[in-house]
mmCIF file of C-alpha atoms in Angstrom:
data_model
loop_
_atom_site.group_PDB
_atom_site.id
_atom_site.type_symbol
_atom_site.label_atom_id
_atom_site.label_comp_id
_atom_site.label_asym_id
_atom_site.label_seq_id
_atom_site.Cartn_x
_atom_site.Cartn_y
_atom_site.Cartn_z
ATOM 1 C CA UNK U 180 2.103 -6.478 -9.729
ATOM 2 C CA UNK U 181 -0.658 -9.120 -11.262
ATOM 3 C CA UNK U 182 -2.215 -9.561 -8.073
ATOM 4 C CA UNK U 183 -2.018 -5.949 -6.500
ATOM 5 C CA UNK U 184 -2.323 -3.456 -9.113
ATOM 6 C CA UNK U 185 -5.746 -4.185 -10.223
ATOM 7 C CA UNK U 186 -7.230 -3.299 -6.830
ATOM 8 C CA UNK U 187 -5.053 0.209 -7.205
ATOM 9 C CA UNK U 188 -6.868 0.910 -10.426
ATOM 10 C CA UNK U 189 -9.477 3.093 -8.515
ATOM 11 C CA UNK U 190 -6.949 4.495 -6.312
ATOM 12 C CA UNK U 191 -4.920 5.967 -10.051
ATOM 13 C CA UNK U 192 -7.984 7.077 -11.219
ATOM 14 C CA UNK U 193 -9.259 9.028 -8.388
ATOM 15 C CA UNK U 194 -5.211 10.843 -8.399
ATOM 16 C CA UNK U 195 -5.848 11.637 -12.207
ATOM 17 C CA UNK U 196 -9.633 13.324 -11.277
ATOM 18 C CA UNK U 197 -7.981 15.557 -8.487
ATOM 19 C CA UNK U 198 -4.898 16.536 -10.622
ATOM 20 C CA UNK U 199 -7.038 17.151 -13.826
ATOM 21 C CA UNK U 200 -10.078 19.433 -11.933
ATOM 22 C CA UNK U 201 -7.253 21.356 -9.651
ATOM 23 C CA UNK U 202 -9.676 22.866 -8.029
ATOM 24 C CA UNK U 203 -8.410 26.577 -6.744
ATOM 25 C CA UNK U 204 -7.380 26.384 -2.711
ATOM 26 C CA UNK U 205 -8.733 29.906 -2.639
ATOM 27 C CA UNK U 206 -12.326 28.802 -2.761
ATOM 28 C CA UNK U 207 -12.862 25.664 0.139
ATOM 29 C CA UNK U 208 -15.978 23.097 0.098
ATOM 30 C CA UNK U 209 -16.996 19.992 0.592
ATOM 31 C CA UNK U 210 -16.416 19.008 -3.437
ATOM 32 C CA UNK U 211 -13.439 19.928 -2.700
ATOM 33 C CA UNK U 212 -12.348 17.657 0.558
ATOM 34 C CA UNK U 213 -13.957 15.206 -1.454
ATOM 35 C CA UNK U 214 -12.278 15.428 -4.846
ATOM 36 C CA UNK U 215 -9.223 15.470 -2.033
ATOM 37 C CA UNK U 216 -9.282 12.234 -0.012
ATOM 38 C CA UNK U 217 -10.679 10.002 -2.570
ATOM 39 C CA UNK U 218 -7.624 8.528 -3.900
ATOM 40 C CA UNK U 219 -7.102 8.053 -0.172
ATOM 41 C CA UNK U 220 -10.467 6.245 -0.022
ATOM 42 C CA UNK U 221 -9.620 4.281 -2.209
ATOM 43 C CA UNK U 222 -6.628 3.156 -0.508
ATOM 44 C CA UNK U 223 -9.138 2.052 2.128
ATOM 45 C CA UNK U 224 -11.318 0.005 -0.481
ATOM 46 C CA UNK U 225 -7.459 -1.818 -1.680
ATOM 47 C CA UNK U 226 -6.549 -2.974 2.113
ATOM 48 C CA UNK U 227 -10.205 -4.062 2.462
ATOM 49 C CA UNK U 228 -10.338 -6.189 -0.907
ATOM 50 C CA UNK U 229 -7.828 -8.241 1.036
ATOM 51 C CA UNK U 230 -11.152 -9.219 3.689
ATOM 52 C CA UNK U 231 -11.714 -8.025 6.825
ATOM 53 C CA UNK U 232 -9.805 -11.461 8.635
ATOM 54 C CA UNK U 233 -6.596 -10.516 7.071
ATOM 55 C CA UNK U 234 -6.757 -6.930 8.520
ATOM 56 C CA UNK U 235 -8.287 -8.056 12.215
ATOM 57 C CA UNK U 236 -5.502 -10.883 12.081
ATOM 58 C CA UNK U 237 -2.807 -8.965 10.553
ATOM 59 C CA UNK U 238 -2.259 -5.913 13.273
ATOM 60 C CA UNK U 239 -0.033 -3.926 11.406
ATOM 61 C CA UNK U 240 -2.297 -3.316 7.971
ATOM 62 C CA UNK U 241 -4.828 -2.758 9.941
ATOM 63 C CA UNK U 242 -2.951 -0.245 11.848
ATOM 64 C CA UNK U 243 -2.037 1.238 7.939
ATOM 65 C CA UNK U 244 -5.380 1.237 7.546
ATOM 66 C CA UNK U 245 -6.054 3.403 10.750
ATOM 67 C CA UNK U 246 -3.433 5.820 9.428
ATOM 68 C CA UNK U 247 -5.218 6.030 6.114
ATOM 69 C CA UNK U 248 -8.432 6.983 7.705
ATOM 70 C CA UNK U 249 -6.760 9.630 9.934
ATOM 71 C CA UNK U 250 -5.212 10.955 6.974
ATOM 72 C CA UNK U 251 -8.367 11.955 4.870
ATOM 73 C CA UNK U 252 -9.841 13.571 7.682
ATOM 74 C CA UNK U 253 -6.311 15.888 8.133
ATOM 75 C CA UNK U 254 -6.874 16.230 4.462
ATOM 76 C CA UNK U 255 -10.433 17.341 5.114
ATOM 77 C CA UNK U 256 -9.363 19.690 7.660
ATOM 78 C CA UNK U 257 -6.612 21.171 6.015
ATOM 79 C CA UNK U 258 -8.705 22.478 3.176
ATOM 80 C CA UNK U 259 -10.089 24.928 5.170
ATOM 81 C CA UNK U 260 -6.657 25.677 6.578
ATOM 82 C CA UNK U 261 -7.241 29.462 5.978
ATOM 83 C CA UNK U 262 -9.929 28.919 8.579
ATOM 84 C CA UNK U 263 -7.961 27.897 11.467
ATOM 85 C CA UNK U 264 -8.008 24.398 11.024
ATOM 86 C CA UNK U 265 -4.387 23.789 10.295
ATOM 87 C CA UNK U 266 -3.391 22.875 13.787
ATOM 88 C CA UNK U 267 -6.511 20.382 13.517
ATOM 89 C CA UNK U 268 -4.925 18.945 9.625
ATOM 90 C CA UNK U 269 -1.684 18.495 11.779
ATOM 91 C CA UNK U 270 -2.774 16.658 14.890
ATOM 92 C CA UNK U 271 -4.566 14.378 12.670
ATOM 93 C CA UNK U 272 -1.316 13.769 10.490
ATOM 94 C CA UNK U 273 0.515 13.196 13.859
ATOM 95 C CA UNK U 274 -1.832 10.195 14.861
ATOM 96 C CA UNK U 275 -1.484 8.907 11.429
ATOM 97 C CA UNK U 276 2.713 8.927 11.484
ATOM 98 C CA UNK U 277 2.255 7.418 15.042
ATOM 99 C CA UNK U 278 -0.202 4.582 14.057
ATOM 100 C CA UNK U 279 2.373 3.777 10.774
ATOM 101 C CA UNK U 280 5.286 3.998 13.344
ATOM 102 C CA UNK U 281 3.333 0.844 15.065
ATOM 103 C CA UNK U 282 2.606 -0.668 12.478
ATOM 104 C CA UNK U 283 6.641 -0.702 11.092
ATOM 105 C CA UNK U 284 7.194 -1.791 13.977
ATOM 106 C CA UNK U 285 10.635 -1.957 16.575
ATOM 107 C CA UNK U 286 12.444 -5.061 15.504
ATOM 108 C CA UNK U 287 14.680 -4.463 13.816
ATOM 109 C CA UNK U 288 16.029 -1.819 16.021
ATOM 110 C CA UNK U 289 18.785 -0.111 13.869
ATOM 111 C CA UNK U 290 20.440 2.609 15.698
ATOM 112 C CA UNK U 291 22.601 3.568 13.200
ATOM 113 C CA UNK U 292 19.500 4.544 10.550
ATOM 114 C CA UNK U 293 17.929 6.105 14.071
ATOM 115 C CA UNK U 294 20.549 8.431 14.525
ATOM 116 C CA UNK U 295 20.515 9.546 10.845
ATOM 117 C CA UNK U 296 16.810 9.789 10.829
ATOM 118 C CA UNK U 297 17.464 11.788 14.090
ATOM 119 C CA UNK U 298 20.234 13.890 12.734
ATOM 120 C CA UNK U 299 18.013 14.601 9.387
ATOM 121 C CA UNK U 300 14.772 15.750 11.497
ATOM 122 C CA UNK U 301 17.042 17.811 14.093
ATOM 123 C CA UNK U 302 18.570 19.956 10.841
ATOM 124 C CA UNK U 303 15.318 20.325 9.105
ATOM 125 C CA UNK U 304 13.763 21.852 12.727
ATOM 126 C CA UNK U 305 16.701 23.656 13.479
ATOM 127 C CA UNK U 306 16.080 25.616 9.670
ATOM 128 C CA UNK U 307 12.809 25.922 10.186
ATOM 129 C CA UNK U 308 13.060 27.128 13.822
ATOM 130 C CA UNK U 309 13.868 31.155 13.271
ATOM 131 C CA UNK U 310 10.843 31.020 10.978
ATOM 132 C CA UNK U 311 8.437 29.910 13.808
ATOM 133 C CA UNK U 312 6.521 31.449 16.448
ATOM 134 C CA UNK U 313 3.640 30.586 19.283
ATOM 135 C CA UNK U 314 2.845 27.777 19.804
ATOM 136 C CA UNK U 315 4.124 26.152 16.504
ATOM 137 C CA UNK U 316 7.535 26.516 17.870
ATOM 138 C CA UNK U 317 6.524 23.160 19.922
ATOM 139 C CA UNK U 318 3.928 22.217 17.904
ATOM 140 C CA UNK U 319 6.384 21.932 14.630
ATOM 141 C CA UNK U 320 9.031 20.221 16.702
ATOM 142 C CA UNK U 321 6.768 17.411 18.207
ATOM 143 C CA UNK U 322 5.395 16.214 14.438
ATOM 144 C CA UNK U 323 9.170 16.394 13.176
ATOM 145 C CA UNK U 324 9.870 14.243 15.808
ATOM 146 C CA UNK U 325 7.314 11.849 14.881
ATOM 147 C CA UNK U 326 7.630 11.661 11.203
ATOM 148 C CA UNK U 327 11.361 11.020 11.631
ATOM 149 C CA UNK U 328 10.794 8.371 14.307
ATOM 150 C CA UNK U 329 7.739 7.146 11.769
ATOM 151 C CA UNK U 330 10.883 7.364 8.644
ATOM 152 C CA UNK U 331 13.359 5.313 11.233
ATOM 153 C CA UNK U 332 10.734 2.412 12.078
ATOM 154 C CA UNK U 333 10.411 2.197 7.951
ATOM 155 C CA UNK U 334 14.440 2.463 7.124
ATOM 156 C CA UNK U 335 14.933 0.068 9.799
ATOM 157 C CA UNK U 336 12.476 -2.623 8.527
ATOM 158 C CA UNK U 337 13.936 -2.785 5.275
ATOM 159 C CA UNK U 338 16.787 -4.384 6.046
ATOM 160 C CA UNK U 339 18.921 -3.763 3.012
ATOM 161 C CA UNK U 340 22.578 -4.645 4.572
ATOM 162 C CA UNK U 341 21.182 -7.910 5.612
ATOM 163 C CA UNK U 342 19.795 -9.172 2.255
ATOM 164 C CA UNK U 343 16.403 -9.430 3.979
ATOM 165 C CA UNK U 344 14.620 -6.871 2.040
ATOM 166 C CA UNK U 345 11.290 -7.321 0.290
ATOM 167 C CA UNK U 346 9.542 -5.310 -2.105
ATOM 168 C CA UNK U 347 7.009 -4.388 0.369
ATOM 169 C CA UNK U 348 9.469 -2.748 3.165
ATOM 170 C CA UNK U 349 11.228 -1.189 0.176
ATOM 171 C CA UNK U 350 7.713 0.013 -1.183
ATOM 172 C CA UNK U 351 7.231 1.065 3.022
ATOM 173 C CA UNK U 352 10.679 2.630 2.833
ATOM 174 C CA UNK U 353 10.288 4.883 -0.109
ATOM 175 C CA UNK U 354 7.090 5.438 0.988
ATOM 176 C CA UNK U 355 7.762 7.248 3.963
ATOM 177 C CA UNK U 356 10.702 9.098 2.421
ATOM 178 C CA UNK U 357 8.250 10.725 0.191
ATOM 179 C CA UNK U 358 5.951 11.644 3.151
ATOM 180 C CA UNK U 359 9.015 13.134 4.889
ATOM 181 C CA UNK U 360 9.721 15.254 1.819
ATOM 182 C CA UNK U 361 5.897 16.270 1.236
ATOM 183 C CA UNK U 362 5.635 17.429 4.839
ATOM 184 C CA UNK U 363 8.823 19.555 4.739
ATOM 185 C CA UNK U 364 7.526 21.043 1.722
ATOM 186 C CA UNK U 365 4.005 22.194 3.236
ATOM 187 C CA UNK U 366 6.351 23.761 6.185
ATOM 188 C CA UNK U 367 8.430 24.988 4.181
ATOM 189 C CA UNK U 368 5.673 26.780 1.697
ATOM 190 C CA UNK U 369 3.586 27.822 5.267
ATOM 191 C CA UNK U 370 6.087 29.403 7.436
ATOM 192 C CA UNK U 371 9.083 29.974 5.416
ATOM 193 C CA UNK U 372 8.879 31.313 2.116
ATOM 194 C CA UNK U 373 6.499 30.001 -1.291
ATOM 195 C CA UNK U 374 8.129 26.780 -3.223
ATOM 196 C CA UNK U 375 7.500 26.970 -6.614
ATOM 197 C CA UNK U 376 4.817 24.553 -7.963
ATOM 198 C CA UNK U 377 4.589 23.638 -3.911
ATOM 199 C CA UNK U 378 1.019 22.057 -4.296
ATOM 200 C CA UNK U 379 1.991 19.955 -6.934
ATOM 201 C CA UNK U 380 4.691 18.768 -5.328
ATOM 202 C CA UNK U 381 3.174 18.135 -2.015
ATOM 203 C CA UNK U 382 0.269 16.612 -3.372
ATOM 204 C CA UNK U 383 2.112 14.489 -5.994
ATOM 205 C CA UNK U 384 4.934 13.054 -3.464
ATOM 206 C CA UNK U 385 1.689 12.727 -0.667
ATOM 207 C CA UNK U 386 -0.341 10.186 -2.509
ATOM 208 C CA UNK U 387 2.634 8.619 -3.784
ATOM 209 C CA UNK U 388 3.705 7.898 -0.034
ATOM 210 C CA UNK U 389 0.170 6.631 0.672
ATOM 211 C CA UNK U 390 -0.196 4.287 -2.129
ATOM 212 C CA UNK U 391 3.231 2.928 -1.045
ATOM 213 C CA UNK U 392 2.526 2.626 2.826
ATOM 214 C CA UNK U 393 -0.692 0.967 2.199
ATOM 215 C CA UNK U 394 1.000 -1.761 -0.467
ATOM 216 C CA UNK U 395 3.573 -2.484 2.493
ATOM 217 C CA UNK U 396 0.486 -3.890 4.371
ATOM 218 C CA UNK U 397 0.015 -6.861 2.339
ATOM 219 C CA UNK U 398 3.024 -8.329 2.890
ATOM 220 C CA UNK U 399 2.164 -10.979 5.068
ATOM 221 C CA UNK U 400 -0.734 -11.654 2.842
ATOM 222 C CA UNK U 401 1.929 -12.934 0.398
ATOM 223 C CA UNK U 402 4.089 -14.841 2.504
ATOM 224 C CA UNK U 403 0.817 -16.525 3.701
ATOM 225 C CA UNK U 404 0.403 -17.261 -0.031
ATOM 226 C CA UNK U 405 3.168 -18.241 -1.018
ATOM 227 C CA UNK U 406 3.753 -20.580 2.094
ATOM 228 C CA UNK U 407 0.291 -22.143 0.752
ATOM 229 C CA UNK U 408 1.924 -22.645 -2.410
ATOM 230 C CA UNK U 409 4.773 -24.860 -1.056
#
């Protein structure tokens, strides 16, 4: 907490200036996509205050880091979702579950949290599947598929039965939960029926997920440290 959450002072900050303006959806613009991404912005600023060698050597936060910049331009695009650029807001979602899926990694493999990841994301699709239509019938089913397989890699890292568990694949873990539950909330609000408060709740449980995801990335940076330390 000493050494991490002064960097994710900016990052707070920013969150406080979106949810305090609240500017209205109904009226789109670039103040807006601004006011938007820049706590995610300044996610980018925390995994870069850890210096450019630890993210080239270190493939997995900068993978995060990837994922963080895909993310502010869905956010960008999915401003002007009214517009027709929600399919555009999705795809670039997709690439950033896929590039955090990498960066989780496959070892450990955990089957067993596969198949409940697998059973979750089949039962959310298969509710949300009478509500669908076009092309988002296959559309909708492809990112479920990757945000559960993204939840899996993050469930499977912790490692809880073990006793290998840190607080940085916890922080990954939770983090990705959250995502899972702000995503199902934004389908649930756009093709099913309106959830109360749904933009607070998306938004709140969204930048949650982000600031967690990106703190899993400096993991290694600690075990480097403390190895230095002994």
């Amino acid at each position: 907490v000493k050494s991490e959450g002064p960097k994710l002072v900016p990052f707070f900050k920013a969150t406080c200036v979106y949810f305090v303006l609240w500017l209205p959806t109904s009226s789109p613009s670039w103040f807006s996509a601004l006011i938007k991404c820049l706590p995610i912005f300044c996610l980018w600023v925390f995994l870069l205050a850890h210096g450019i060698n630890f993210l080239v050597s270190h493939r997995s936060a900068s993978r995060i880091l990837a994922g963080l910049i895909f993310s502010a331009v869905g956010d960008a695009f999915l401003i002007w979702q009214e517009q027709g650029y929600f399919i555009h807001g999705l795809l670039m979602f997709a690439i950033t579950h896929i590039l955090y899926s990498s960066a989780f990694g496959m070892k450990p493999l955990d089957l067993k949290a596969g198949l409940l990841m697998g059973l979750v994301s089949s039962s959310c699709y298969a509710f949300l599947y009478s509500y669908l239509s076009g092309p988002f019938t296959y559309l909708v089913a492809v990112y479920i598929a990757l945000i559960g397989f993204m939840g899996w890699r993050a469930v499977a890292g912790m490692q809880l039965c073990n006793d290998l568990w840190t607080w940085t694949k916890l922080s990954a873990c939770i983090g990705a939960m959250l995502f899972m539950v702000s995503d199902l909330t934004i389908a649930l609000n756009e093709f099913c029926f309106p959830v109360p408060y749904s933009r607070f709740i998306i938004m709140a449980t969204y930048y949650a997920a982000q600031m967690l995801i990106a703190l899993s990335a400096v993991e290694t940076r600690d075990e480097e440290d403390f190895r230095k330390r002994n």
